[in-house]
PDB file of C-alpha atoms in Angstrom:
ATOM      1  CA  MET A   1     143.633 113.458  96.417  1.00 76.00           C
ATOM      2  CA  SER A   2     142.247 112.863 100.448  1.00 83.00           C
ATOM      3  CA  GLU A   3     139.421 111.155 101.266  1.00 82.00           C
ATOM      4  CA  ALA A   4     137.560 113.726 102.142  1.00 80.00           C
ATOM      5  CA  GLU A   5     137.815 115.396  98.281  1.00 81.00           C
ATOM      6  CA  GLU A   6     137.497 111.867  96.852  1.00 78.00           C
ATOM      7  CA  GLN A   7     133.956 112.480  98.261  1.00 77.00           C
ATOM      8  CA  ARG A   8     133.547 115.464  97.933  1.00 77.00           C
ATOM      9  CA  TRP A   9     134.260 114.611  94.160  1.00 79.00           C
ATOM     10  CA  VAL A  10     132.023 111.936  94.266  1.00 73.00           C
ATOM     11  CA  SER A  11     128.577 113.986  95.376  1.00 75.00           C
ATOM     12  CA  VAL A  12     129.439 116.889  93.499  1.00 73.00           C
ATOM     13  CA  MET A  13     129.232 114.067  89.928  1.00 72.00           C
ATOM     14  CA  LEU A  14     126.037 112.388  91.877  1.00 68.00           C
ATOM     15  CA  ASP A  15     124.098 115.780  91.670  1.00 66.00           C
ATOM     16  CA  LYS A  16     125.098 116.167  88.283  1.00 65.00           C
ATOM     17  CA  LEU A  17     124.155 113.223  87.705  1.00 64.00           C
ATOM     18  CA  ALA A  18     121.203 114.017  88.796  1.00 60.00           C
ATOM     19  CA  ALA A  19     120.751 117.696  87.413  1.00 58.00           C
ATOM     20  CA  GLN A  20     120.578 116.491  83.818  1.00 58.00           C
ATOM     21  CA  GLU A  21     118.140 112.976  84.654  1.00 54.00           C
ATOM     22  CA  SER A  22     115.901 115.086  85.672  1.00 51.00           C
ATOM     23  CA  LYS A  23     115.977 117.074  82.807  1.00 52.00           C
ATOM     24  CA  ARG A  24     115.448 114.545  80.266  1.00 57.00           C
ATOM     25  CA  VAL A  25     111.892 114.491  78.966  1.00 72.00           C
ATOM     26  CA  LEU A  26     110.056 110.851  78.124  1.00 79.00           C
ATOM     27  CA  GLY A  27     107.931 110.876  75.371  1.00 86.00           C
ATOM     28  CA  ASP A  28     104.350 108.885  75.480  1.00 87.00           C
ATOM     29  CA  THR A  29     105.776 105.769  74.220  1.00 91.00           C
ATOM     30  CA  GLU A  30     108.661 105.685  76.795  1.00 93.00           C
ATOM     31  CA  LEU A  31     105.912 107.131  79.725  1.00 94.00           C
ATOM     32  CA  ALA A  32     103.751 104.047  78.332  1.00 95.00           C
ATOM     33  CA  GLU A  33     106.791 101.437  78.673  1.00 95.00           C
ATOM     34  CA  ARG A  34     107.912 103.193  82.016  1.00 95.00           C
ATOM     35  CA  ALA A  35     103.937 102.900  83.265  1.00 97.00           C
ATOM     36  CA  GLU A  36     104.053  98.639  81.810  1.00 96.00           C
ATOM     37  CA  ARG A  37     107.512  98.543  84.591  1.00 97.00           C
ATOM     38  CA  LEU A  38     106.068  99.570  87.462  1.00 98.00           C
ATOM     39  CA  SER A  39     103.304  97.631  87.488  1.00 97.00           C
ATOM     40  CA  ALA A  40     105.247  94.638  86.684  1.00 97.00           C
ATOM     41  CA  GLN A  41     107.108  95.359  89.931  1.00 97.00           C
ATOM     42  CA  TYR A  42     105.182  96.689  92.347  1.00 97.00           C
ATOM     43  CA  PHE A  43     100.892  95.300  91.054  1.00 97.00           C
ATOM     44  CA  ASP A  44     102.541  92.188  89.236  1.00 96.00           C
ATOM     45  CA  GLY A  45     101.326  93.673  85.948  1.00 97.00           C
ATOM     46  CA  ARG A  46      97.520  94.147  87.413  1.00 97.00           C
ATOM     47  CA  ALA A  47      97.127  97.266  86.600  1.00 96.00           C
ATOM     48  CA  ARG A  48      97.179  97.183  81.946  1.00 96.00           C
ATOM     49  CA  PRO A  49      96.428 100.749  80.780  1.00 96.00           C
ATOM     50  CA  ASN A  50      95.511 101.085  77.241  1.00 96.00           C
ATOM     51  CA  SER A  51      96.815 104.671  76.608  1.00 95.00           C
ATOM     52  CA  VAL A  52      99.212 106.530  78.770  1.00 96.00           C
ATOM     53  CA  ARG A  53     100.366 110.251  77.695  1.00 95.00           C
ATOM     54  CA  TRP A  54     101.109 113.391  78.535  1.00 95.00           C
ATOM     55  CA  VAL A  55      98.924 116.541  78.375  1.00 95.00           C
ATOM     56  CA  THR A  56      99.196 120.155  78.612  1.00 93.00           C
ATOM     57  CA  ASN A  57      95.413 120.586  79.504  1.00 93.00           C
ATOM     58  CA  GLN A  58      96.023 119.531  83.663  1.00 90.00           C
ATOM     59  CA  ASN A  59      96.530 122.607  85.113  1.00 86.00           C
ATOM     60  CA  THR A  60      95.004 121.706  88.850  1.00 89.00           C
ATOM     61  CA  ARG A  61      95.862 118.021  88.934  1.00 93.00           C
ATOM     62  CA  TRP A  62      98.921 115.797  88.596  1.00 96.00           C
ATOM     63  CA  GLY A  63      97.718 113.163  86.712  1.00 96.00           C
ATOM     64  CA  SER A  64      93.666 111.626  85.550  1.00 96.00           C
ATOM     65  CA  CYS A  65      92.941 108.284  85.250  1.00 95.00           C
ATOM     66  CA  THR A  66      89.636 107.144  83.917  1.00 95.00           C
ATOM     67  CA  PRO A  67      89.430 103.277  84.578  1.00 94.00           C
ATOM     68  CA  ALA A  68      86.831 102.497  82.194  1.00 93.00           C
ATOM     69  CA  GLU A  69      88.815 103.384  78.844  1.00 95.00           C
ATOM     70  CA  GLY A  70      92.159 101.990  80.383  1.00 95.00           C
ATOM     71  CA  SER A  71      93.477 105.636  79.802  1.00 96.00           C
ATOM     72  CA  ILE A  72      95.661 107.221  81.891  1.00 97.00           C
ATOM     73  CA  ARG A  73      97.546 111.159  81.059  1.00 97.00           C
ATOM     74  CA  LEU A  74     100.198 113.073  83.132  1.00 97.00           C
ATOM     75  CA  SER A  75     100.247 116.997  82.899  1.00 96.00           C
ATOM     76  CA  HIS A  76     102.952 118.575  81.235  1.00 94.00           C
ATOM     77  CA  ARG A  77     103.845 120.337  84.653  1.00 94.00           C
ATOM     78  CA  LEU A  78     105.591 116.603  85.915  1.00 95.00           C
ATOM     79  CA  GLN A  79     108.405 117.471  82.215  1.00 92.00           C
ATOM     80  CA  GLY A  80     111.654 118.039  83.746  1.00 89.00           C
ATOM     81  CA  MET A  81     110.216 116.428  87.772  1.00 92.00           C
ATOM     82  CA  PRO A  82     112.202 113.731  89.573  1.00 93.00           C
ATOM     83  CA  GLU A  83     112.039 110.356  88.222  1.00 93.00           C
ATOM     84  CA  TYR A  84     110.370 108.991  91.686  1.00 95.00           C
ATOM     85  CA  VAL A  85     108.008 112.147  91.078  1.00 96.00           C
ATOM     86  CA  VAL A  86     106.974 110.781  87.743  1.00 96.00           C
ATOM     87  CA  ASP A  87     106.889 107.270  88.987  1.00 97.00           C
ATOM     88  CA  TYR A  88     104.729 107.882  92.170  1.00 98.00           C
ATOM     89  CA  VAL A  89     101.961 109.832  90.496  1.00 98.00           C
ATOM     90  CA  LEU A  90     101.859 107.027  87.058  1.00 97.00           C
ATOM     91  CA  LEU A  91     101.566 104.406  90.484  1.00 97.00           C
ATOM     92  CA  HIS A  92      98.372 106.714  92.196  1.00 97.00           C
ATOM     93  CA  GLU A  93      97.064 106.147  87.813  1.00 97.00           C
ATOM     94  CA  LEU A  94      97.678 103.252  87.854  1.00 98.00           C
ATOM     95  CA  ALA A  95      96.192 102.232  90.853  1.00 97.00           C
ATOM     96  CA  HIS A  96      92.889 103.985  89.919  1.00 97.00           C
ATOM     97  CA  LEU A  97      92.504 100.877  87.066  1.00 97.00           C
ATOM     98  CA  LEU A  98      92.391  98.290  90.432  1.00 96.00           C
ATOM     99  CA  VAL A  99      91.412 100.665  93.041  1.00 96.00           C
ATOM    100  CA  PRO A 100      88.536 103.115  91.415  1.00 90.00           C
ATOM    101  CA  GLY A 101      88.614 105.933  94.828  1.00 91.00           C
ATOM    102  CA  HIS A 102      90.738 106.752  97.081  1.00 94.00           C
ATOM    103  CA  GLY A 103      89.952 104.838  99.987  1.00 95.00           C
ATOM    104  CA  PRO A 104      92.214 102.355 102.380  1.00 96.00           C
ATOM    105  CA  ARG A 105      92.540  99.648 100.082  1.00 95.00           C
ATOM    106  CA  PHE A 106      93.635 102.568  96.926  1.00 96.00           C
ATOM    107  CA  TRP A 107      96.035 104.235  99.820  1.00 95.00           C
ATOM    108  CA  ARG A 108      97.513 100.104 100.577  1.00 95.00           C
ATOM    109  CA  LEU A 109      98.011  99.616  96.980  1.00 95.00           C
ATOM    110  CA  LEU A 110     100.913 102.897  96.782  1.00 94.00           C
ATOM    111  CA  GLU A 111     102.828 101.313 100.359  1.00 93.00           C
ATOM    112  CA  ASP A 112     105.284  99.573  98.780  1.00 93.00           C
ATOM    113  CA  TYR A 113     106.831 102.085  96.510  1.00 96.00           C
ATOM    114  CA  PRO A 114     108.970 103.228  99.182  1.00 96.00           C
ATOM    115  CA  ARG A 115     108.927 107.412  97.910  1.00 95.00           C
ATOM    116  CA  THR A 116     105.569 107.810  98.480  1.00 95.00           C
ATOM    117  CA  GLU A 117     106.097 110.240 100.643  1.00 94.00           C
ATOM    118  CA  ARG A 118     108.799 112.055  99.395  1.00 96.00           C
ATOM    119  CA  ALA A 119     107.639 112.196  95.926  1.00 96.00           C
ATOM    120  CA  LYS A 120     104.079 113.712  97.654  1.00 95.00           C
ATOM    121  CA  GLY A 121     106.170 116.113 100.079  1.00 95.00           C
ATOM    122  CA  TYR A 122     107.331 117.502  96.700  1.00 96.00           C
ATOM    123  CA  LEU A 123     104.661 117.985  94.522  1.00 96.00           C
ATOM    124  CA  GLU A 124     103.518 119.450  98.206  1.00 95.00           C
ATOM    125  CA  GLY A 125     105.879 121.849  97.444  1.00 94.00           C
ATOM    126  CA  VAL A 126     105.696 122.429  94.120  1.00 92.00           C
ATOM    127  CA  VAL A 127     102.344 123.578  94.867  1.00 92.00           C
ATOM    128  CA  ALA A 128     103.211 125.990  98.075  1.00 91.00           C
ATOM    129  CA  ALA A 129     105.836 127.787  96.252  1.00 88.00           C
ATOM    130  CA  GLU A 130     102.854 128.839  92.971  1.00 87.00           C
ATOM    131  CA  ARG A 131     101.527 130.098  95.735  1.00 86.00           C
ATOM    132  CA  LEU A 132     104.344 132.546  96.914  1.00 84.00           C
ATOM    133  CA  PRO A 133     103.349 136.258  96.381  1.00 83.00           C
ATOM    134  CA  HIS A 134     106.093 137.116  92.756  1.00 71.00           C
ATOM    135  CA  LEU A 135     108.911 138.964  93.675  1.00 62.00           C
ATOM    136  CA  PRO A 136     110.546 141.872  90.990  1.00 65.00           C
ATOM    137  CA  GLY A 137     114.533 140.285  90.619  1.00 60.00           C
ATOM    138  CA  ALA A 138     113.474 136.605  91.639  1.00 55.00           C
ATOM    139  CA  ARG A 139     114.218 134.461  89.050  1.00 53.00           C
ATOM    140  CA  GLY A 140     116.395 136.858  87.309  1.00 51.00           C
ATOM    141  CA  GLU A 141     113.796 139.331  86.544  1.00 49.00           C
TER     142      GLU A 141
END
């Protein structure tokens, strides 16, 4: 196998692994564990939610946080999206446990996450795609 063929197969296999990973759905327990790890990694463990769970009643928000209760809820629409997107939304909500609003202090908390802009762009793309007119015959119809 030539070096070019090897590189092509490595790329194909990495794409397949990424596709499989994006289809894996975390349960509420795994989601809470992930939030705990992210808090430890990015916020020195200071953001400590009492509960982290998926909800099906959030169709206009990706996530929400009630700091007084320490609860974080993520929209089920995030399930199946790339891990870095789910991580960004979790970090965003965890940051609200430390800073309630969206001022400069809040956004500084998210500066260390290297995929913030990429995740925000991904979510903006999803929203934009949902607003496109429905075309008959699209998606195998």
